[in-house]
Structures are given as C-alpha cells and as structure tokens.
PDB file of C-alpha atoms and ligand atoms in Angstrom:
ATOM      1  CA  UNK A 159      81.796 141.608 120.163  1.00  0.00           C
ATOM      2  CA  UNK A 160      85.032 143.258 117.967  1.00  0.00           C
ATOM      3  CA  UNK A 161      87.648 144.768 119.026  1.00  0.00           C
ATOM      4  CA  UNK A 162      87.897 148.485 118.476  1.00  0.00           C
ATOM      5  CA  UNK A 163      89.072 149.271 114.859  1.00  0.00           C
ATOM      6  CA  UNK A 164      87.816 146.032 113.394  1.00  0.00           C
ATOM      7  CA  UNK A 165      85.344 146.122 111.669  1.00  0.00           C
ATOM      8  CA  UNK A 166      84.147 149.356 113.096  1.00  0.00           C
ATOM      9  CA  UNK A 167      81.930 150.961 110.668  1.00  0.00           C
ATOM     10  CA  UNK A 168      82.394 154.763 112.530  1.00  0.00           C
ATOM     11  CA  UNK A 169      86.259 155.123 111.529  1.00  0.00           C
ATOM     12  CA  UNK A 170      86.642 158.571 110.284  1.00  0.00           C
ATOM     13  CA  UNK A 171      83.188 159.140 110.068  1.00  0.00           C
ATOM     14  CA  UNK A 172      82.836 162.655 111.971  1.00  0.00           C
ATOM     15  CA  UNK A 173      79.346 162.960 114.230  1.00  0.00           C
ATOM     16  CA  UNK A 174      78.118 166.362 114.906  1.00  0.00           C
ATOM     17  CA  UNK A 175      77.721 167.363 118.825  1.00  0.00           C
ATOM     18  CA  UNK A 176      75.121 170.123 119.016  1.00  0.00           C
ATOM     19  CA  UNK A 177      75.952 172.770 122.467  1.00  0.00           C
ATOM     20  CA  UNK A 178      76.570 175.910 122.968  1.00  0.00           C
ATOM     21  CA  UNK A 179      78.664 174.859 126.055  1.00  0.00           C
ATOM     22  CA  UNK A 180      81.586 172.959 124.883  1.00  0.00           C
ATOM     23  CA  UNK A 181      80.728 169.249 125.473  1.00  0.00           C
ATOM     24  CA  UNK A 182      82.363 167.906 122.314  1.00  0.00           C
ATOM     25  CA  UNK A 183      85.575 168.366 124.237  1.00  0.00           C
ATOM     26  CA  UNK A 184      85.038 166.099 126.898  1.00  0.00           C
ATOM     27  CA  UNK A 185      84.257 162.855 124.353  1.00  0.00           C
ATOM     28  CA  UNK A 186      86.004 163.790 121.831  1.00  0.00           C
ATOM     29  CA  UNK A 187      89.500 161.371 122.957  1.00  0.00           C
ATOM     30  CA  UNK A 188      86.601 158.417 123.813  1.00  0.00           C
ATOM     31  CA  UNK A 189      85.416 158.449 120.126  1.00  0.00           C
ATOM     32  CA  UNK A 190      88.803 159.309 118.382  1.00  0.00           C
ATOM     33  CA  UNK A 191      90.803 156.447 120.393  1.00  0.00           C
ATOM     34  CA  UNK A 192      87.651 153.895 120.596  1.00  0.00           C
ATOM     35  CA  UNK A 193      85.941 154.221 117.205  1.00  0.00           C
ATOM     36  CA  UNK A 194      88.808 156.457 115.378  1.00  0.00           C
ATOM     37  CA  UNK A 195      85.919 159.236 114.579  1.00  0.00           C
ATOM     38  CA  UNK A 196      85.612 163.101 114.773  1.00  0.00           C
ATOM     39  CA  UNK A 197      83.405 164.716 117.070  1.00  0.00           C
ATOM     40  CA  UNK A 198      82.962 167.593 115.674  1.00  0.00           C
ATOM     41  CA  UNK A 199      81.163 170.862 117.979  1.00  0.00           C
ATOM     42  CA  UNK A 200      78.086 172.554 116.347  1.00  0.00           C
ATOM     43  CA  UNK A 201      76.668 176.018 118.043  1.00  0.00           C
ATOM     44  CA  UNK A 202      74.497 176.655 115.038  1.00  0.00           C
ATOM     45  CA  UNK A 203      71.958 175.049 117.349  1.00  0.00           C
ATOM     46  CA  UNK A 204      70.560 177.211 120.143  1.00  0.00           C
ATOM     47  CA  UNK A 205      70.316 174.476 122.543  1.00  0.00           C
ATOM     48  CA  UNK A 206      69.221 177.157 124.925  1.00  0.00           C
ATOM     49  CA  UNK A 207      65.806 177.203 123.508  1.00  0.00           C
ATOM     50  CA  UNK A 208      64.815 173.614 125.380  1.00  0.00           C
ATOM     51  CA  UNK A 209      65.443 174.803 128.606  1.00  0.00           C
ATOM     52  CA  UNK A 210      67.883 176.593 130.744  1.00  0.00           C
ATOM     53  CA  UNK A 211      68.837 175.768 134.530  1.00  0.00           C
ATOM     54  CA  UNK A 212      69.037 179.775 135.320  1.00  0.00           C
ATOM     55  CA  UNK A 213      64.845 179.157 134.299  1.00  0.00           C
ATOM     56  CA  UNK A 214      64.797 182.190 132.522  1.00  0.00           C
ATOM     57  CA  UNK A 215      63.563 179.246 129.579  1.00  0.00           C
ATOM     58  CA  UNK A 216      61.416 176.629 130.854  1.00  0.00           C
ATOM     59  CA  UNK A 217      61.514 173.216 129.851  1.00  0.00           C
ATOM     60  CA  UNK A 218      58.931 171.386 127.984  1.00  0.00           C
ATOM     61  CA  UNK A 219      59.974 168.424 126.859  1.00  0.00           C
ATOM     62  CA  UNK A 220      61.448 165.059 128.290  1.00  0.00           C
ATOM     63  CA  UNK A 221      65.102 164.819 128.665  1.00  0.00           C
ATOM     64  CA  UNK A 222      65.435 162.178 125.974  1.00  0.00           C
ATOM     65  CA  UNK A 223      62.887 164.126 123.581  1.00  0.00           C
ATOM     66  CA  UNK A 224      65.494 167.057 124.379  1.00  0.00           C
ATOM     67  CA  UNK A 225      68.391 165.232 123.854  1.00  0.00           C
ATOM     68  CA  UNK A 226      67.120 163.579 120.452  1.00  0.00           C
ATOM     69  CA  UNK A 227      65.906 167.202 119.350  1.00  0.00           C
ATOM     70  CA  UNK A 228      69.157 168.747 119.623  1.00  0.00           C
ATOM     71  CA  UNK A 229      71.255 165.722 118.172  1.00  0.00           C
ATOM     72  CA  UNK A 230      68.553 165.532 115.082  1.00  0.00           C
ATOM     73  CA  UNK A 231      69.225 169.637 115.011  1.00  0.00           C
ATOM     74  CA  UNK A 232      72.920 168.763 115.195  1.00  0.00           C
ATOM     75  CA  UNK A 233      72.939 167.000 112.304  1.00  0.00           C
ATOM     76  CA  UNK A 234      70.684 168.975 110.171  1.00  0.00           C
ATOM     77  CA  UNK A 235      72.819 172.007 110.892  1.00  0.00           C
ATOM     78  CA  UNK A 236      76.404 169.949 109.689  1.00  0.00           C
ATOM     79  CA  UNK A 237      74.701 168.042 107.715  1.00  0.00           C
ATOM     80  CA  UNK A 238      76.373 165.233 108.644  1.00  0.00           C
ATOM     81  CA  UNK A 239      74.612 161.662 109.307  1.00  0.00           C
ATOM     82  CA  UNK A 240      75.710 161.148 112.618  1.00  0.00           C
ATOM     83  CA  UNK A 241      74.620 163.299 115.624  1.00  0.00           C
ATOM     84  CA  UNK A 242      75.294 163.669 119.923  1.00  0.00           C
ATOM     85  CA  UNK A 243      73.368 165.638 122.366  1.00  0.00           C
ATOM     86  CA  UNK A 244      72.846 165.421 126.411  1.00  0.00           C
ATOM     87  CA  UNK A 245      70.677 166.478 128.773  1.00  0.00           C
ATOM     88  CA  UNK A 246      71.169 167.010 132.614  1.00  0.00           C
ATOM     89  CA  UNK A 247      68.565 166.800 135.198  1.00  0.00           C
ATOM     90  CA  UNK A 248      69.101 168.181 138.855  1.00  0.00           C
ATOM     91  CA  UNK A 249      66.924 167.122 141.613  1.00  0.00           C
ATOM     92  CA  UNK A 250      65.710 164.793 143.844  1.00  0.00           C
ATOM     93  CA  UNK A 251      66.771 161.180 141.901  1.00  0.00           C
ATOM     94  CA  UNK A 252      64.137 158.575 141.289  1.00  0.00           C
ATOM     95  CA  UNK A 253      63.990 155.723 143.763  1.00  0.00           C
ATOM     96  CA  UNK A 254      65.679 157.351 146.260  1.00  0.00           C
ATOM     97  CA  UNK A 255      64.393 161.003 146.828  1.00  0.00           C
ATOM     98  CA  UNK A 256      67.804 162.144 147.333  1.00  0.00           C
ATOM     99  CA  UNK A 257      69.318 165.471 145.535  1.00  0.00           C
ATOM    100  CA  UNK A 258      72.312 164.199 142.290  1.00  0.00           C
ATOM    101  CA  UNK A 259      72.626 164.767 138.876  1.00  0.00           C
ATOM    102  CA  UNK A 260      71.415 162.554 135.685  1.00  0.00           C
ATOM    103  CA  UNK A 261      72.541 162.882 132.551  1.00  0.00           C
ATOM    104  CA  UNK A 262      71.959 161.090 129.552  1.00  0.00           C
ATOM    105  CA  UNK A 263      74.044 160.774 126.322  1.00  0.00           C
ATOM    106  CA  UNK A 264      72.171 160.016 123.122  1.00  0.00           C
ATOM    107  CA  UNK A 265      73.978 158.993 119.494  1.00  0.00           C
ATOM    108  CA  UNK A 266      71.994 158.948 116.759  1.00  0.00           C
ATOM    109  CA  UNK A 267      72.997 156.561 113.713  1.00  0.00           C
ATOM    110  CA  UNK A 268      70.931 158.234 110.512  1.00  0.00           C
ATOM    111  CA  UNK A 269      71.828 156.261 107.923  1.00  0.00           C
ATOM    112  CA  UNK A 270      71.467 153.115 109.896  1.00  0.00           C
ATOM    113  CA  UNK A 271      68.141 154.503 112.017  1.00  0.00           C
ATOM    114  CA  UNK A 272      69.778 153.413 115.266  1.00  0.00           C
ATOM    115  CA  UNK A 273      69.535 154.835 118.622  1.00  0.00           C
ATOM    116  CA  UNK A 274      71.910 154.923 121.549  1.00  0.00           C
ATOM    117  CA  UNK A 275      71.331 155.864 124.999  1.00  0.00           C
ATOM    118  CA  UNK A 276      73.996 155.786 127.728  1.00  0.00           C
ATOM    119  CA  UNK A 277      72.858 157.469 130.919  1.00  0.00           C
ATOM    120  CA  UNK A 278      74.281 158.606 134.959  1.00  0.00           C
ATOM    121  CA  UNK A 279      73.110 159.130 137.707  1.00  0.00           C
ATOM    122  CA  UNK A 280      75.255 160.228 140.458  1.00  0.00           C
ATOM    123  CA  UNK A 281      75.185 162.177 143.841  1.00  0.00           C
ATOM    124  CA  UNK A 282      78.150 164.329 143.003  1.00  0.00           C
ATOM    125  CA  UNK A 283      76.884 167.788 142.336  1.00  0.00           C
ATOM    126  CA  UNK A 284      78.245 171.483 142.385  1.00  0.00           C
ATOM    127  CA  UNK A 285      76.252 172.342 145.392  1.00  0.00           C
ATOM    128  CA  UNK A 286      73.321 173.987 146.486  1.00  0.00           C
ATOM    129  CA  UNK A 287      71.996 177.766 146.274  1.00  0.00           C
ATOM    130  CA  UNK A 288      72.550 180.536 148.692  1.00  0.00           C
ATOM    131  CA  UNK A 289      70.870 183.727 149.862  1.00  0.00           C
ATOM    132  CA  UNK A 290      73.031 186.261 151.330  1.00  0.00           C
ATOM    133  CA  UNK A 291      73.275 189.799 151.863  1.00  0.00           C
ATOM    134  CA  UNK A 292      77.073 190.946 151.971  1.00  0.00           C
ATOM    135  CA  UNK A 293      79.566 189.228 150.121  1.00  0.00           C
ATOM    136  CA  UNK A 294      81.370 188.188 153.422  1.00  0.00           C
ATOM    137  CA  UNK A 295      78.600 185.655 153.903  1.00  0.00           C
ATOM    138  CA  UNK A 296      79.248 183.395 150.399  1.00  0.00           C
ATOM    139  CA  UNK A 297      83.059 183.124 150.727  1.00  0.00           C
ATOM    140  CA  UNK A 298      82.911 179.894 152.495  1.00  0.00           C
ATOM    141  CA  UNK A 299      80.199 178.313 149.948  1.00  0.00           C
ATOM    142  CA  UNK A 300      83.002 179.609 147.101  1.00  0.00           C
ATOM    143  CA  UNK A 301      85.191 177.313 148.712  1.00  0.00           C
ATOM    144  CA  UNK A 302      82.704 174.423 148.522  1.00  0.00           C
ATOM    145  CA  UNK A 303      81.504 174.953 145.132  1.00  0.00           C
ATOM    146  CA  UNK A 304      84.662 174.810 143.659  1.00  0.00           C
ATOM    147  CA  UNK A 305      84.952 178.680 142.643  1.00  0.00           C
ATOM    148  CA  UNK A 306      85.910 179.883 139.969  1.00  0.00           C
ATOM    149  CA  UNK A 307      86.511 176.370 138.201  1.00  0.00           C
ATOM    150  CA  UNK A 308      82.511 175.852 138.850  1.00  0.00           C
ATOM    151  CA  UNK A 309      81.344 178.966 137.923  1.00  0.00           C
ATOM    152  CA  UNK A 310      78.009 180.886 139.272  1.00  0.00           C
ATOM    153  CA  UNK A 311      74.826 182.434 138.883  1.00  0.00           C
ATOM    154  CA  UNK A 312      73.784 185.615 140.737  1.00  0.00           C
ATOM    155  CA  UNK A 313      70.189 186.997 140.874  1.00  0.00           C
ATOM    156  CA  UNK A 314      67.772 189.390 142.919  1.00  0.00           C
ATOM    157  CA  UNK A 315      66.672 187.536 145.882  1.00  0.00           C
ATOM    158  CA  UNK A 316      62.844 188.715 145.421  1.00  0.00           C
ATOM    159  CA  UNK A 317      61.207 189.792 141.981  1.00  0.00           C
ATOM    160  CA  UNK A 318      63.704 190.971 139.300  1.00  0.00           C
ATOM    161  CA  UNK A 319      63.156 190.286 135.453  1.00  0.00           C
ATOM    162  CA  UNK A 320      64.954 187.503 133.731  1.00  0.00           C
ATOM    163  CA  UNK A 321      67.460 190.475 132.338  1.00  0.00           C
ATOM    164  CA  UNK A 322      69.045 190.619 135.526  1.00  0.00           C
ATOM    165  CA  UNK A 323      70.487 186.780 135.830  1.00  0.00           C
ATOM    166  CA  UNK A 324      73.949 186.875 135.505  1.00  0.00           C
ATOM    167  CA  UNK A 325      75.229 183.654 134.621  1.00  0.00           C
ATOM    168  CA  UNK A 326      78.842 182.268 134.169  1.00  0.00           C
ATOM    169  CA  UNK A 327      80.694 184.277 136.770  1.00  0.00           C
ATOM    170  CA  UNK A 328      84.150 183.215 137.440  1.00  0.00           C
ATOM    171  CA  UNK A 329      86.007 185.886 138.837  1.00  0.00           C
ATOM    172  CA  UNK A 330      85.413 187.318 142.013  1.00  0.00           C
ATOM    173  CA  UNK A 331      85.414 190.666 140.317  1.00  0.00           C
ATOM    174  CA  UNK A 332      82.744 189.695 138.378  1.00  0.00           C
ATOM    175  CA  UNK A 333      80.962 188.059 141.139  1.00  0.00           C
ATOM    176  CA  UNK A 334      80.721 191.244 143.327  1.00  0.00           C
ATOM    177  CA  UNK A 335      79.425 193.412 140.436  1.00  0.00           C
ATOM    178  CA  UNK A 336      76.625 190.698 140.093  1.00  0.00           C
ATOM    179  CA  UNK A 337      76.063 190.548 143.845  1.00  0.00           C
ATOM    180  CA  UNK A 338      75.942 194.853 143.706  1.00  0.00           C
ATOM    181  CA  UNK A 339      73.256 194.541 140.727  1.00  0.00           C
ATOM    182  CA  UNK A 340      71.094 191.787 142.737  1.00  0.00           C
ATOM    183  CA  UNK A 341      70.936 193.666 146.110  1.00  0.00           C
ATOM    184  CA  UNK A 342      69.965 196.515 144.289  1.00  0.00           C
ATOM    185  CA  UNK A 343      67.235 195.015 142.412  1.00  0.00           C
ATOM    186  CA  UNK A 344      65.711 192.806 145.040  1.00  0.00           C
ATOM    187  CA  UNK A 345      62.934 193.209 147.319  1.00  0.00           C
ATOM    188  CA  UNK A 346      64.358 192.292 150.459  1.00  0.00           C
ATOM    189  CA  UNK A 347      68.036 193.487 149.613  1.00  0.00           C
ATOM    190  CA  UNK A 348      69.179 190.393 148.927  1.00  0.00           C
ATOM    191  CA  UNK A 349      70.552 188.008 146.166  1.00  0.00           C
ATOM    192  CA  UNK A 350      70.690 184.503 145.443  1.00  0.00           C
ATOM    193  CA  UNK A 351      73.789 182.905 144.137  1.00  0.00           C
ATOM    194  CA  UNK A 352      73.748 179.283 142.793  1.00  0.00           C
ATOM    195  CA  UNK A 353      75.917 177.123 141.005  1.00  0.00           C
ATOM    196  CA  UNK A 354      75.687 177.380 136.888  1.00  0.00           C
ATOM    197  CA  UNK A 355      75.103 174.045 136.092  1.00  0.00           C
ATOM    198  CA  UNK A 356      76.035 174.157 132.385  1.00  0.00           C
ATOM    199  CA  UNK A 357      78.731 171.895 131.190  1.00  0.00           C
ATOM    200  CA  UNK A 358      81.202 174.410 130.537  1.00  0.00           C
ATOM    201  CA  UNK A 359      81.421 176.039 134.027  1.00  0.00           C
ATOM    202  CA  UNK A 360      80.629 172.739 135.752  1.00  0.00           C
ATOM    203  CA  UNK A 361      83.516 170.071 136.336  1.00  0.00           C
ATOM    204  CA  UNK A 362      81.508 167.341 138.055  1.00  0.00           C
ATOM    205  CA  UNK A 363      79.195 167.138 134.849  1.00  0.00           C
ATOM    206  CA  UNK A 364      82.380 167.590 132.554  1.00  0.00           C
ATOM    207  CA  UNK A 365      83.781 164.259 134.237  1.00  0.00           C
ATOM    208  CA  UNK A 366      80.012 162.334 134.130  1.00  0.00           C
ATOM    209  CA  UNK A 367      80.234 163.618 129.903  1.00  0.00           C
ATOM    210  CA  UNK A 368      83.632 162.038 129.631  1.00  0.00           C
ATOM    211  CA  UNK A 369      82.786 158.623 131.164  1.00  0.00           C
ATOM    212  CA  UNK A 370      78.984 158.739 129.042  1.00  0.00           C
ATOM    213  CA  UNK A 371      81.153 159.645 125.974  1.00  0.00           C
ATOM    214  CA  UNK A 372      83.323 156.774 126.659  1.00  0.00           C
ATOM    215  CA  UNK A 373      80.519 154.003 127.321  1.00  0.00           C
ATOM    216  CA  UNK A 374      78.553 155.593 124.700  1.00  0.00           C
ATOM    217  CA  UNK A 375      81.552 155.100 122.031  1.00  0.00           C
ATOM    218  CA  UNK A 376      81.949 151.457 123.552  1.00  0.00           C
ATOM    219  CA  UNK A 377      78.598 150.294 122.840  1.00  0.00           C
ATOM    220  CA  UNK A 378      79.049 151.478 119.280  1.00  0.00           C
ATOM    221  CA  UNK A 379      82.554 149.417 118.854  1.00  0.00           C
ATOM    222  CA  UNK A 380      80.628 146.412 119.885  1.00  0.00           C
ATOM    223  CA  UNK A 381      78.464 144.376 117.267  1.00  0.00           C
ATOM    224  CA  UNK A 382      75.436 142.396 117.377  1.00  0.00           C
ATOM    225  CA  UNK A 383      76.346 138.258 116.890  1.00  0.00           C
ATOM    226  CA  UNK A 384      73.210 138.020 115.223  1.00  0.00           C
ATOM    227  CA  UNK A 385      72.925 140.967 112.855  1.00  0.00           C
ATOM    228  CA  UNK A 386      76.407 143.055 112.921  1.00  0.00           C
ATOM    229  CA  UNK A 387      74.877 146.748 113.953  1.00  0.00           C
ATOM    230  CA  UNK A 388      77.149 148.336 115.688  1.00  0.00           C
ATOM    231  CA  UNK A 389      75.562 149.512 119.140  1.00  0.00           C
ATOM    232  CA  UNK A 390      75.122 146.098 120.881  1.00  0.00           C
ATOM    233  CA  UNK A 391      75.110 146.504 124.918  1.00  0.00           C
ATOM    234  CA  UNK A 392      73.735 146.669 128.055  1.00  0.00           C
ATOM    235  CA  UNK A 393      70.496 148.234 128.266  1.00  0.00           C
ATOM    236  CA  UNK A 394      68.688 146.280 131.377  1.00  0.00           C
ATOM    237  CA  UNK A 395      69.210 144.909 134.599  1.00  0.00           C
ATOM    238  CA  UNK A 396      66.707 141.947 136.146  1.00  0.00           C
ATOM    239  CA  UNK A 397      66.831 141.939 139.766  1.00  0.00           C
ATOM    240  CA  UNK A 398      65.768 139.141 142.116  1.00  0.00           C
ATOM    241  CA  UNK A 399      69.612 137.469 143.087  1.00  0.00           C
ATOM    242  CA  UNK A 400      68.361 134.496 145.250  1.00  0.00           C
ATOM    243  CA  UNK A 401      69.371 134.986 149.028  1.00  0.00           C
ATOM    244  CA  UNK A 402      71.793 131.929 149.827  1.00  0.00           C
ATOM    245  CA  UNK A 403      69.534 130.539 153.217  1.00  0.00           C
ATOM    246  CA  UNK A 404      66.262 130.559 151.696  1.00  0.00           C
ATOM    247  CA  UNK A 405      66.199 131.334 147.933  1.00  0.00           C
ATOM    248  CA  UNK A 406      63.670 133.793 147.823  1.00  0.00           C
ATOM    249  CA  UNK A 407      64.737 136.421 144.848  1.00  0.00           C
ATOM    250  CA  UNK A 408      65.897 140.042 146.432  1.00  0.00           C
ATOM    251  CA  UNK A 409      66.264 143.024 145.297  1.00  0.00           C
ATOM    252  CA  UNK A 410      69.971 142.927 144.055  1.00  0.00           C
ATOM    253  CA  UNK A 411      70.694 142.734 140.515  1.00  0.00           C
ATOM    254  CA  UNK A 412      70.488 138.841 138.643  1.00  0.00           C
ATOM    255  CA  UNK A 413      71.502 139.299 135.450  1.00  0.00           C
ATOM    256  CA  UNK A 414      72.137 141.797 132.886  1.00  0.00           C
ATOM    257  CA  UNK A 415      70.334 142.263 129.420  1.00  0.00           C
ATOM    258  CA  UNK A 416      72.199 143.020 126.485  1.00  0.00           C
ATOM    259  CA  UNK A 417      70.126 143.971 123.205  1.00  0.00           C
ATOM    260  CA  UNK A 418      70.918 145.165 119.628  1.00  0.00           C
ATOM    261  CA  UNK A 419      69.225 148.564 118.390  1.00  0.00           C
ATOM    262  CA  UNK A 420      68.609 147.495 115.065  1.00  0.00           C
ATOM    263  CA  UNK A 421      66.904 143.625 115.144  1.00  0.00           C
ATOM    264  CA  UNK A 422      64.860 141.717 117.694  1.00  0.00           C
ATOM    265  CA  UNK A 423      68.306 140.161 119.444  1.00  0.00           C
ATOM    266  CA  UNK A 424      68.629 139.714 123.222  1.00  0.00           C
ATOM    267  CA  UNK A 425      71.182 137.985 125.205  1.00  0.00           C
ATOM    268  CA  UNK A 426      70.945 137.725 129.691  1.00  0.00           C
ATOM    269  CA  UNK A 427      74.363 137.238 130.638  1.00  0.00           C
ATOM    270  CA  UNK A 428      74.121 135.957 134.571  1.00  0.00           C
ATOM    271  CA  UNK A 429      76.014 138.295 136.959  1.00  0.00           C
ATOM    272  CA  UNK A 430      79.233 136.487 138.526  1.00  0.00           C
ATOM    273  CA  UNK A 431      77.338 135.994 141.934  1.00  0.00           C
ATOM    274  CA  UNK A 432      75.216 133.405 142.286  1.00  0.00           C
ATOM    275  CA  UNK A 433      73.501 134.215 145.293  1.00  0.00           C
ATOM    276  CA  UNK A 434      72.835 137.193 147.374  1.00  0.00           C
ATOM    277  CA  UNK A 435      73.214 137.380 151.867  1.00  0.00           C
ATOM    278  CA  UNK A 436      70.593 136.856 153.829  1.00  0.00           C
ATOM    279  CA  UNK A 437      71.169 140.500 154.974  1.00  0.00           C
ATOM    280  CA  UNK A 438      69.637 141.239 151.498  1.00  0.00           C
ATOM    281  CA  UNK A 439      66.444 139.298 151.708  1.00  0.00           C
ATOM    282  CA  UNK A 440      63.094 140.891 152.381  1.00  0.00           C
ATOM    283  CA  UNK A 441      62.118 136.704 154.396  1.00  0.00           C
ATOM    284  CA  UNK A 442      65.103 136.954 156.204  1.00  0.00           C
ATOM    285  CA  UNK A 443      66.001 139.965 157.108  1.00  0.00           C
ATOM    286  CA  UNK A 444      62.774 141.765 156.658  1.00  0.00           C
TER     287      UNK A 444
HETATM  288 ZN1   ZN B 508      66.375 134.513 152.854  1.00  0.00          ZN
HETATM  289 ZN1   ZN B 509      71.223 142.789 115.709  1.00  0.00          ZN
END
C-alpha cells in the first residue's frame, strides 16, 4: 500500500459527482486532501428519475444498479472518465430487522474499468413520520428531527395527488403553509409530515457521505502488491473467531479479506484477536 500522493494515479484528475442535492460537497476535502483530485458536482443528471423518498417516483432498480446508473450518467454528462453516485436506503436493516439508514458510495474508474464500492449502515436516522391535525401537535417532533437543519415533507393525510407533496421545508413559515394545504386536501383533515431524507436537507446522511467519501478515496490511494490498480481494500469479512474454552468458530469476525478490482489478487489479513469469549459461542453459551 502507498502513501497518499505517491504514486497516486487520481492527482488532479477531476471525477464527476452526479445529484441534484449537493453531495459533492461533503467528499469533496476527502478526495482533494487524500488523492489531490476535483470532485466536481453535475445536475445535468436528473437523479430524481430513479426514485424519490417523497414516492411520488418509484424505484425500480437495485441501489447499486442506481448508484452505477447515475455515476455512468455523471460522466457522460461531463464527459469526464471518472464518475461518483450514492444511493440511500431507509428501512428495516438486513440481519437485524431494525429501522437505520444504508448508503452506498460507488466510484467508477473508466479508463481503467474498475469499480469501487464503499457502503454504511447505521441506526442514526432523521426520525420517523407524523400525523397530526394542528400544528401545536408536531412542535415537539421539530425538536427531535432536528428542524429546520433536517428539513421536511408535508402531505394530505388521506388521498391527495403527488402535486400536493411539499418537500424541503425549512422554515416554520413554510411549514404551516404546507400543513394549511394538507389539511385542506385530505380526507380525514389531516396531514402527514416526515423527514426529507435527501442529502441536502438531511445532516445524519451528510456526515455517513463524508466518512463513505473518505474510505472511498482511501481505497483508491491504496495499490494492489500484485498488479498496482489503485482501489485495493477491504471488501469481506470471514466470521467464525474460535471461542477460547472450546474452539468451536462463532459468529464474530476472523479475518478480513482484502481484494484488488482489477486482477484475481486476494490477501486475509487475521484480525488482532485470536480468540473470541465463551459468552460468544453458540456450545457454550448457547
Ligand atoms: Zn465454547
Ligand atoms: Zn491487482
């Protein structure tokens, strides 16, 4: 592995982040201190067209098919050779059934072919919806949700049309014209007001984009031993730490795999423990 600014083949190249919602800003510092290159914001791309949280667009693809969509739009649109894109997924997170946040950060390397993927999950998120009928009932959610840095979405309650989302409030003006609008429109008199989960009213996402930007621009400072890519990293876990009285393999993390996007190189680097405690093993403590 180099250093940063060895023999880093992405100094001053400039990489083309495709969103409508101001993500380049939150890796730009990663890429311009780690690799010394330019991320420079496209909204020639309507990124809007994959998907929307409001679900006034539904999503049809995968979040990686997403992400690589919009970075390969990205670059087409700059016409540059190097492209970024995320994707954010709110909901109940795999394993655990629990509501978080995952996002993923994808680079895409066109003149080399090369692919990287760094991705989060966390249980940090802006909150959840609420259904109220005066705005005297949603000032202590405002307080949780971070108002106005996390900004909001207000709609009817019951039935309404897609026209009458109104997305990216961050005033409280603003919020009690939307409120008006949605008790108005809906059924039962009501409106539903929910966090707006895109990355430019959203601060818990802004922080998960810097620290993806900044792993993502680490893997691609770090070069393969074998064949000198840049993108060599971490990309797998194996689990099955031996417990320490009997030795039988748990679920707690062994070793980590490292692998090189471009040829067939692998490398298991042990973690530093060597064995896990009994309270960990499915014999022992089952
Ligand atoms: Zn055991
Ligand atoms: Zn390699």
């Amino acid at each position: 592995m180099t250093q940063p600014h060895e023999v880093n083949p992405y100094r001053n190249a400039a990489v083309a982040f495709a969103s409508l919602h101001g993500k380049a800003d939150h890796v730009r510092a990663a890429f311009a201190d780690i690799l010394g290159a330019l991320v420079v914001a496209t909204d020639a791309v309507d990124t809007d067209q994959f998907g929307t949280f409001a679900g006034d667009v539904r999503r049809t693809l995968t979040p990686l098919a997403a992400a690589r969509a919009k970075a390969q739009l990205g670059m087409r649109a700059t016409g540059l050779p190097y492209g970024l894109a995320s994707e954010a997924s709110y909901g109940p997170l795999p394993g655990i059934g629990i509501s978080g946040h995952e996002e993923i950060l994808l680079f895409i390397d066109g003149e080399r072919g090369l692919e990287i993927i760094e991705g989060s999950r966390s249980l940090i998120t802006p909150g959840t919806a609420c259904c109220v009928s005066d705005f005297t009932e949603i000032e202590s959610a405002l307080a949780e949700w971070g108002f106005p840095a996390q900004g909001l979405i207000c709609r009817p309650a019951v039935g309404g049309e897609a026209s009458d989302i109104v997305k990216g409030i961050t005033t409280e003006r603003a919020l009690r014209s939307a409120l008006a609008a949605s008790f108005q429109s809906s059924v039962d008199g009501r409106a539903l007001v929910e966090p707006d989960l895109r990355a430019h009213h959203n601060p818990t996402r802004q922080a998960v984009l810097t620290q993806l930007g900044l792993a993502v621009a680490q893997r691609l400072s770090s070069l393969c031993p074998m064949c000198a890519s840049p993108g060599f990293g971490r990309t797998g876990t194996d689990l099955g730490l031996p417990c320490s009285d009997c030795g039988t393999p748990t679920d707690l993390a062994l070793q980590d795999i490292y692998t090189c996007p471009a040829c067939a190189h692998r490398q298991k680097l042990a973690r530093p423990s060597s064995f896990a405690e009994p309270l960990w093993c499915p014999r022992c403590n089952p």
